[in-house]
Amino acid sequence: MAETLERISRVFHVLLWDTAKQIALSPLQIQILLYVRDNPESKGGVGRLAAEFGLTQATISDAVNTLIAKGVLERRAGAEDRRLKLLKLTARGRRKTERAAEWMERAVRLLRVFSEGEKEETLAFMLRLVRRFHEDGLPTKMHVCPGCANFHLGENRGRDTQYTCDHSRKTFRLTQAKFNCPTWRPHTGHARDLDN
Ligand code: SF4
């Protein structure tokens, strides 16, 4: 099982490297562009990115400065707090990011042959696995609901088990879990909140 997951992860790496070569960016630069695209109001700049990717601030800073020099990324004042500098894609950066996303879209196309039920079950399993990793102190660097202290088992149990978020007060199914959530807090303790 672990070997299969590792092999699948390797396939994703190959797809990422192929795209990186085609558009003359490094895999890390691609990941930064996609992160900025998907988290446009993300605060914390380089520090947040370093935590997200599990790298040093110096490494991220180099990659961000290169992207700024290439004219695909820029630092702009935040809409709510002008003193806060947020990373934003330039128009050129948006075009480049569309191409950068191709590596993931290829994988998404392949996933279309599977039924919704199969995908939901697999995603639920992966999210449970992330929660276990968090509890075991493994550095997943994934800010996703099952590894968050705000995440709890809700009312319904069984196939449609509902979960709640202490922060947003919302109820949702496991497959609706949020990724890269800005209000994520590290969870510690046992995974009983995930048991059906
Ligand atoms: S704070 Fe964010 S990550 Fe945590 S449970 Fe709520 S939505 Fe999920």
mmCIF file of C-alpha atoms and ligand atoms in Angstrom:
data_model
loop_
_atom_site.group_PDB
_atom_site.id
_atom_site.type_symbol
_atom_site.label_atom_id
_atom_site.label_comp_id
_atom_site.label_asym_id
_atom_site.label_seq_id
_atom_site.Cartn_x
_atom_site.Cartn_y
_atom_site.Cartn_z
ATOM 1 C CA MET A 1 0.000 0.000 0.000
ATOM 2 C CA ALA A 2 2.686 2.486 1.060
ATOM 3 C CA GLU A 3 4.714 1.486 -2.002
ATOM 4 C CA THR A 4 1.737 2.126 -4.312
ATOM 5 C CA LEU A 5 1.209 5.569 -2.793
ATOM 6 C CA GLU A 6 4.909 6.304 -3.232
ATOM 7 C CA ARG A 7 4.781 5.195 -6.917
ATOM 8 C CA ILE A 8 1.714 7.359 -7.549
ATOM 9 C CA SER A 9 3.463 10.302 -5.931
ATOM 10 C CA ARG A 10 6.419 9.684 -8.277
ATOM 11 C CA VAL A 11 4.089 9.858 -11.306
ATOM 12 C CA PHE A 12 2.884 13.268 -10.111
ATOM 13 C CA HIS A 13 6.500 14.398 -9.767
ATOM 14 C CA VAL A 14 7.230 13.330 -13.342
ATOM 15 C CA LEU A 15 4.179 15.244 -14.621
ATOM 16 C CA LEU A 16 5.274 18.317 -12.653
ATOM 17 C CA TRP A 17 8.864 18.154 -13.945
ATOM 18 C CA ASP A 18 7.654 17.713 -17.567
ATOM 19 C CA THR A 19 5.521 20.838 -17.331
ATOM 20 C CA ALA A 20 8.306 22.750 -15.557
ATOM 21 C CA LYS A 21 10.698 22.014 -18.442
ATOM 22 C CA GLN A 22 8.161 23.105 -21.036
ATOM 23 C CA ILE A 23 7.513 26.506 -19.500
ATOM 24 C CA ALA A 24 11.027 27.195 -18.177
ATOM 25 C CA LEU A 25 10.121 27.297 -14.490
ATOM 26 C CA SER A 26 11.261 25.091 -11.644
ATOM 27 C CA PRO A 27 8.721 22.712 -10.014
ATOM 28 C CA LEU A 28 8.867 24.875 -6.874
ATOM 29 C CA GLN A 29 8.141 28.031 -8.881
ATOM 30 C CA ILE A 30 5.126 26.276 -10.458
ATOM 31 C CA GLN A 31 3.843 25.251 -7.047
ATOM 32 C CA ILE A 32 4.220 28.807 -5.746
ATOM 33 C CA LEU A 33 2.273 30.230 -8.702
ATOM 34 C CA LEU A 34 -0.519 27.690 -8.220
ATOM 35 C CA TYR A 35 -0.624 28.388 -4.481
ATOM 36 C CA VAL A 36 -0.904 32.146 -5.071
ATOM 37 C CA ARG A 37 -3.623 31.556 -7.700
ATOM 38 C CA ASP A 38 -5.649 29.353 -5.332
ATOM 39 C CA ASN A 39 -5.068 31.521 -2.230
ATOM 40 C CA PRO A 40 -5.233 35.111 -3.547
ATOM 41 C CA GLU A 41 -5.728 36.713 -0.123
ATOM 42 C CA SER A 42 -3.284 34.479 1.737
ATOM 43 C CA LYS A 43 -1.398 36.471 4.349
ATOM 44 C CA GLY A 44 2.052 35.702 5.640
ATOM 45 C CA GLY A 45 3.964 35.956 2.336
ATOM 46 C CA VAL A 46 7.253 34.070 2.266
ATOM 47 C CA GLY A 47 6.837 32.701 5.824
ATOM 48 C CA ARG A 48 3.463 31.165 4.967
ATOM 49 C CA LEU A 49 4.825 29.625 1.759
ATOM 50 C CA ALA A 50 7.849 28.223 3.614
ATOM 51 C CA ALA A 51 5.520 26.546 6.132
ATOM 52 C CA GLU A 52 3.258 25.290 3.338
ATOM 53 C CA PHE A 53 6.045 23.630 1.352
ATOM 54 C CA GLY A 54 8.234 22.629 4.293
ATOM 55 C CA LEU A 55 11.215 24.640 3.012
ATOM 56 C CA THR A 56 13.380 27.391 4.467
ATOM 57 C CA GLN A 57 12.371 31.030 4.069
ATOM 58 C CA ALA A 58 15.638 31.629 2.166
ATOM 59 C CA THR A 59 14.728 28.988 -0.472
ATOM 60 C CA ILE A 60 11.203 30.372 -0.888
ATOM 61 C CA SER A 61 12.506 33.934 -0.944
ATOM 62 C CA ASP A 62 14.877 33.073 -3.811
ATOM 63 C CA ALA A 63 12.072 31.415 -5.797
ATOM 64 C CA VAL A 64 9.669 34.333 -5.161
ATOM 65 C CA ASN A 65 12.299 36.927 -6.146
ATOM 66 C CA THR A 66 13.002 35.014 -9.365
ATOM 67 C CA LEU A 67 9.269 34.944 -10.172
ATOM 68 C CA ILE A 68 9.051 38.693 -9.510
ATOM 69 C CA ALA A 69 12.102 39.293 -11.750
ATOM 70 C CA LYS A 70 10.413 37.216 -14.486
ATOM 71 C CA GLY A 71 7.385 39.514 -14.242
ATOM 72 C CA VAL A 72 4.914 36.803 -13.257
ATOM 73 C CA LEU A 73 4.515 37.699 -9.571
ATOM 74 C CA GLU A 74 4.327 41.020 -7.717
ATOM 75 C CA ARG A 75 3.933 42.313 -4.180
ATOM 76 C CA ARG A 76 0.810 44.442 -3.669
ATOM 77 C CA ALA A 77 -0.739 46.123 -0.647
ATOM 78 C CA GLY A 78 -3.644 44.125 0.878
ATOM 79 C CA ALA A 79 -7.197 45.429 0.263
ATOM 80 C CA GLU A 80 -8.040 45.530 4.013
ATOM 81 C CA ASP A 81 -4.628 46.467 5.414
ATOM 82 C CA ARG A 82 -2.433 48.560 3.092
ATOM 83 C CA ARG A 83 0.640 47.827 5.235
ATOM 84 C CA LEU A 84 0.298 44.141 4.441
ATOM 85 C CA LYS A 85 2.063 43.025 1.273
ATOM 86 C CA LEU A 86 0.366 40.149 -0.549
ATOM 87 C CA LEU A 87 1.808 38.137 -3.412
ATOM 88 C CA LYS A 88 -0.266 38.503 -6.581
ATOM 89 C CA LEU A 89 -0.070 37.121 -10.094
ATOM 90 C CA THR A 90 0.550 39.658 -12.862
ATOM 91 C CA ALA A 91 -1.384 39.315 -16.156
ATOM 92 C CA ARG A 92 1.634 37.455 -17.536
ATOM 93 C CA GLY A 93 1.721 35.357 -14.401
ATOM 94 C CA ARG A 94 -1.933 34.355 -14.872
ATOM 95 C CA ARG A 95 -1.212 33.130 -18.408
ATOM 96 C CA LYS A 96 1.872 31.258 -17.215
ATOM 97 C CA THR A 97 -0.084 29.742 -14.329
ATOM 98 C CA GLU A 98 -2.719 28.409 -16.734
ATOM 99 C CA ARG A 99 0.038 26.511 -18.521
ATOM 100 C CA ALA A 100 1.621 25.539 -15.209
ATOM 101 C CA ALA A 101 -1.685 23.985 -14.126
ATOM 102 C CA GLU A 102 -1.578 21.605 -17.102
ATOM 103 C CA TRP A 103 0.365 18.994 -15.151
ATOM 104 C CA MET A 104 -2.491 18.735 -12.677
ATOM 105 C CA GLU A 105 -5.198 18.888 -15.331
ATOM 106 C CA ARG A 106 -3.698 15.852 -17.036
ATOM 107 C CA ALA A 107 -4.101 13.925 -13.804
ATOM 108 C CA VAL A 108 -7.647 15.309 -13.365
ATOM 109 C CA ARG A 109 -8.554 14.058 -16.896
ATOM 110 C CA LEU A 110 -7.410 10.572 -15.942
ATOM 111 C CA LEU A 111 -9.558 10.682 -12.808
ATOM 112 C CA ARG A 112 -12.717 11.259 -14.893
ATOM 113 C CA VAL A 113 -12.972 7.532 -15.719
ATOM 114 C CA PHE A 114 -13.724 6.760 -12.066
ATOM 115 C CA SER A 115 -17.208 7.050 -10.549
ATOM 116 C CA GLU A 116 -18.045 9.832 -8.080
ATOM 117 C CA GLY A 117 -18.494 7.181 -5.366
ATOM 118 C CA GLU A 118 -15.023 5.754 -5.957
ATOM 119 C CA LYS A 119 -13.454 9.227 -5.916
ATOM 120 C CA GLU A 120 -15.297 10.231 -2.747
ATOM 121 C CA GLU A 121 -14.256 7.067 -0.942
ATOM 122 C CA THR A 122 -10.633 7.485 -1.996
ATOM 123 C CA LEU A 123 -10.572 11.137 -0.969
ATOM 124 C CA ALA A 124 -12.135 10.293 2.401
ATOM 125 C CA PHE A 125 -9.480 7.610 2.918
ATOM 126 C CA MET A 126 -6.657 10.010 2.002
ATOM 127 C CA LEU A 127 -8.002 12.655 4.390
ATOM 128 C CA ARG A 128 -8.185 10.111 7.202
ATOM 129 C CA LEU A 129 -4.614 9.155 6.424
ATOM 130 C CA VAL A 130 -3.545 12.810 6.650
ATOM 131 C CA ARG A 131 -5.171 13.036 10.075
ATOM 132 C CA ARG A 132 -3.210 9.976 11.246
ATOM 133 C CA PHE A 133 -0.010 11.484 9.884
ATOM 134 C CA HIS A 134 -0.668 14.690 11.843
ATOM 135 C CA GLU A 135 -1.234 12.704 15.023
ATOM 136 C CA ASP A 136 1.972 10.798 14.472
ATOM 137 C CA GLY A 137 3.883 14.051 14.086
ATOM 138 C CA LEU A 138 4.681 13.465 10.392
ATOM 139 C CA PRO A 139 5.261 16.720 8.488
ATOM 140 C CA THR A 140 2.438 16.624 5.912
ATOM 141 C CA LYS A 141 2.393 20.437 5.589
ATOM 142 C CA MET A 142 -1.246 20.069 4.581
ATOM 143 C CA HIS A 143 -3.571 22.614 6.135
ATOM 144 C CA VAL A 144 -6.709 20.547 5.606
ATOM 145 C CA CYS A 145 -9.742 20.041 7.889
ATOM 146 C CA PRO A 146 -8.915 16.525 9.198
ATOM 147 C CA GLY A 147 -5.619 17.782 10.632
ATOM 148 C CA CYS A 148 -7.215 20.857 12.228
ATOM 149 C CA ALA A 149 -8.096 21.467 15.885
ATOM 150 C CA ASN A 150 -11.365 23.171 14.785
ATOM 151 C CA PHE A 151 -12.612 20.004 13.080
ATOM 152 C CA HIS A 152 -15.131 17.740 14.881
ATOM 153 C CA LEU A 153 -17.497 14.898 14.241
ATOM 154 C CA GLY A 154 -21.040 16.270 13.858
ATOM 155 C CA GLU A 155 -24.517 14.776 14.160
ATOM 156 C CA ASN A 156 -25.049 12.187 11.412
ATOM 157 C CA ARG A 157 -23.032 8.982 11.367
ATOM 158 C CA GLY A 158 -22.518 6.459 8.583
ATOM 159 C CA ARG A 159 -21.969 7.014 4.863
ATOM 160 C CA ASP A 160 -23.019 10.676 5.043
ATOM 161 C CA THR A 161 -21.215 11.480 8.288
ATOM 162 C CA GLN A 162 -21.217 15.223 8.914
ATOM 163 C CA TYR A 163 -18.366 17.204 10.457
ATOM 164 C CA THR A 164 -18.321 20.652 11.952
ATOM 165 C CA CYS A 165 -15.867 23.533 12.024
ATOM 166 C CA ASP A 166 -15.572 25.440 15.333
ATOM 167 C CA HIS A 167 -14.322 28.491 13.490
ATOM 168 C CA SER A 168 -16.921 28.866 10.712
ATOM 169 C CA ARG A 169 -19.703 26.975 12.609
ATOM 170 C CA LYS A 170 -20.419 25.171 9.341
ATOM 171 C CA THR A 171 -21.333 21.513 8.848
ATOM 172 C CA PHE A 172 -19.924 19.543 5.926
ATOM 173 C CA ARG A 173 -19.068 16.071 4.626
ATOM 174 C CA LEU A 174 -15.488 14.837 4.729
ATOM 175 C CA THR A 175 -15.162 15.155 0.951
ATOM 176 C CA GLN A 176 -15.997 18.885 1.277
ATOM 177 C CA ALA A 177 -12.982 19.456 3.547
ATOM 178 C CA LYS A 178 -11.096 22.678 2.905
ATOM 179 C CA PHE A 179 -7.481 22.742 1.726
ATOM 180 C CA ASN A 180 -4.997 25.547 2.558
ATOM 181 C CA CYS A 181 -7.443 27.016 5.050
ATOM 182 C CA PRO A 182 -6.173 30.297 6.592
ATOM 183 C CA THR A 183 -7.844 29.522 9.943
ATOM 184 C CA TRP A 184 -6.370 26.010 10.241
ATOM 185 C CA ARG A 185 -4.919 25.119 13.661
ATOM 186 C CA PRO A 186 -2.746 22.038 14.251
ATOM 187 C CA HIS A 187 -4.632 19.127 15.750
ATOM 188 C CA THR A 188 -3.106 16.960 18.444
ATOM 189 C CA GLY A 189 -4.618 13.911 20.087
ATOM 190 C CA HIS A 190 -6.456 10.816 18.907
ATOM 191 C CA ALA A 191 -8.460 10.500 15.689
ATOM 192 C CA ARG A 192 -11.710 9.453 17.389
ATOM 193 C CA ASP A 193 -13.465 12.479 15.796
ATOM 194 C CA LEU A 194 -13.086 10.748 12.432
ATOM 195 C CA ASP A 195 -14.464 7.373 13.442
ATOM 196 C CA ASN A 196 -17.861 6.499 11.995
HETATM 197 S S1 SF4 B 1 -10.705 26.117 10.459
HETATM 198 FE FE1 SF4 B 1 -10.482 25.616 8.264
HETATM 199 S S2 SF4 B 1 -9.280 23.731 8.232
HETATM 200 FE FE2 SF4 B 1 -10.076 23.979 10.302
HETATM 201 S S3 SF4 B 1 -11.991 22.793 10.330
HETATM 202 FE FE3 SF4 B 1 -12.500 24.917 9.855
HETATM 203 S S4 SF4 B 1 -12.560 24.998 7.614
HETATM 204 FE FE4 SF4 B 1 -11.448 23.140 8.185
#
